[in-house]
Amino acid sequence: MYGTPKDFVMNGIDNGEIIVLEIDVQGALQVKKNYPNGVFVFLLPPSLSELERRLTHRGTESDEQIELRLNNAKAEISKINEYQYAVFNDTVENAVKNIEHIIAAEKLRVINNDSLEYYLKEEIK
């Protein structure tokens, strides 16, 4: 089975949950077309040379496969303007911290803030 069931995602959203999808650029653009209110975060390598070093260090792919992955990365990075945020994956800890900051900021946006909506209803009475 490939992909995330749409019902799972929509039920979570309807219940006020934060749903994180780890998907490639093509998948993200498809989701964005169908759910434009989503928040899209592009996870970037610190540099292409570091990405190449990481791929080579793994020792799981041939030189040709690594070259293909690097070319795909360049093509995907060219789509970064389709996203609201970019996070550099320099270390797992920093990347997670920055994504947590994005989630916190999004919760405070006026359009997403249930507490603010409640406050305004009470204060305007």
PDB file of C-alpha atoms in Angstrom, residues 74-122:
ATOM      1  CA  LYS A  74      18.215  20.257  -7.752  1.00  0.00           C
ATOM      2  CA  ALA A  75      14.942  19.964  -9.665  1.00  0.00           C
ATOM      3  CA  GLU A  76      12.943  19.720  -6.435  1.00  0.00           C
ATOM      4  CA  ILE A  77      14.726  22.686  -4.852  1.00  0.00           C
ATOM      5  CA  SER A  78      13.643  24.760  -7.849  1.00  0.00           C
ATOM      6  CA  LYS A  79      10.052  24.329  -6.575  1.00  0.00           C
ATOM      7  CA  ILE A  80      10.801  25.832  -3.152  1.00  0.00           C
ATOM      8  CA  ASN A  81       8.677  28.925  -3.851  1.00  0.00           C
ATOM      9  CA  GLU A  82       5.595  26.676  -3.728  1.00  0.00           C
ATOM     10  CA  TYR A  83       6.204  26.288   0.036  1.00  0.00           C
ATOM     11  CA  GLN A  84       5.620  28.714   2.899  1.00  0.00           C
ATOM     12  CA  TYR A  85       8.672  27.644   4.916  1.00  0.00           C
ATOM     13  CA  ALA A  86      12.146  26.223   4.372  1.00  0.00           C
ATOM     14  CA  VAL A  87      14.066  24.325   7.036  1.00  0.00           C
ATOM     15  CA  PHE A  88      17.704  23.336   6.684  1.00  0.00           C
ATOM     16  CA  ASN A  89      18.347  19.763   7.773  1.00  0.00           C
ATOM     17  CA  ASP A  90      21.775  20.484   9.212  1.00  0.00           C
ATOM     18  CA  THR A  91      21.108  18.349  12.292  1.00  0.00           C
ATOM     19  CA  VAL A  92      18.007  16.396  13.209  1.00  0.00           C
ATOM     20  CA  GLU A  93      17.697  18.363  16.450  1.00  0.00           C
ATOM     21  CA  ASN A  94      17.777  21.759  14.723  1.00  0.00           C
ATOM     22  CA  ALA A  95      15.393  20.668  11.987  1.00  0.00           C
ATOM     23  CA  VAL A  96      12.875  19.333  14.528  1.00  0.00           C
ATOM     24  CA  LYS A  97      13.175  22.508  16.620  1.00  0.00           C
ATOM     25  CA  ASN A  98      12.526  24.707  13.593  1.00  0.00           C
ATOM     26  CA  ILE A  99       9.526  22.636  12.517  1.00  0.00           C
ATOM     27  CA  GLU A 100       8.154  22.887  16.062  1.00  0.00           C
ATOM     28  CA  HIS A 101       8.545  26.688  15.813  1.00  0.00           C
ATOM     29  CA  ILE A 102       6.613  26.694  12.535  1.00  0.00           C
ATOM     30  CA  ILE A 103       3.793  24.678  14.110  1.00  0.00           C
ATOM     31  CA  ALA A 104       3.691  27.052  17.079  1.00  0.00           C
ATOM     32  CA  ALA A 105       3.622  30.101  14.797  1.00  0.00           C
ATOM     33  CA  GLU A 106       0.851  28.621  12.664  1.00  0.00           C
ATOM     34  CA  LYS A 107      -1.253  27.986  15.776  1.00  0.00           C
ATOM     35  CA  LEU A 108      -0.986  31.711  16.576  1.00  0.00           C
ATOM     36  CA  ARG A 109      -2.095  32.927  13.171  1.00  0.00           C
ATOM     37  CA  VAL A 110      -5.348  34.830  13.479  1.00  0.00           C
ATOM     38  CA  ILE A 111      -7.044  32.589  10.937  1.00  0.00           C
ATOM     39  CA  ASN A 112      -6.080  29.443  12.896  1.00  0.00           C
ATOM     40  CA  ASN A 113      -6.466  30.684  16.444  1.00  0.00           C
ATOM     41  CA  ASP A 114      -9.561  29.219  18.130  1.00  0.00           C
ATOM     42  CA  SER A 115      -8.739  31.026  21.385  1.00  0.00           C
ATOM     43  CA  LEU A 116      -8.751  34.361  19.593  1.00  0.00           C
ATOM     44  CA  GLU A 117     -12.082  33.546  17.958  1.00  0.00           C
ATOM     45  CA  TYR A 118     -13.566  32.726  21.372  1.00  0.00           C
ATOM     46  CA  TYR A 119     -12.066  35.912  22.875  1.00  0.00           C
ATOM     47  CA  LEU A 120     -13.516  38.111  20.145  1.00  0.00           C
ATOM     48  CA  LYS A 121     -16.983  36.585  20.534  1.00  0.00           C
ATOM     49  CA  GLU A 122     -16.906  37.187  24.288  1.00  0.00           C
TER      50      GLU A 122
END
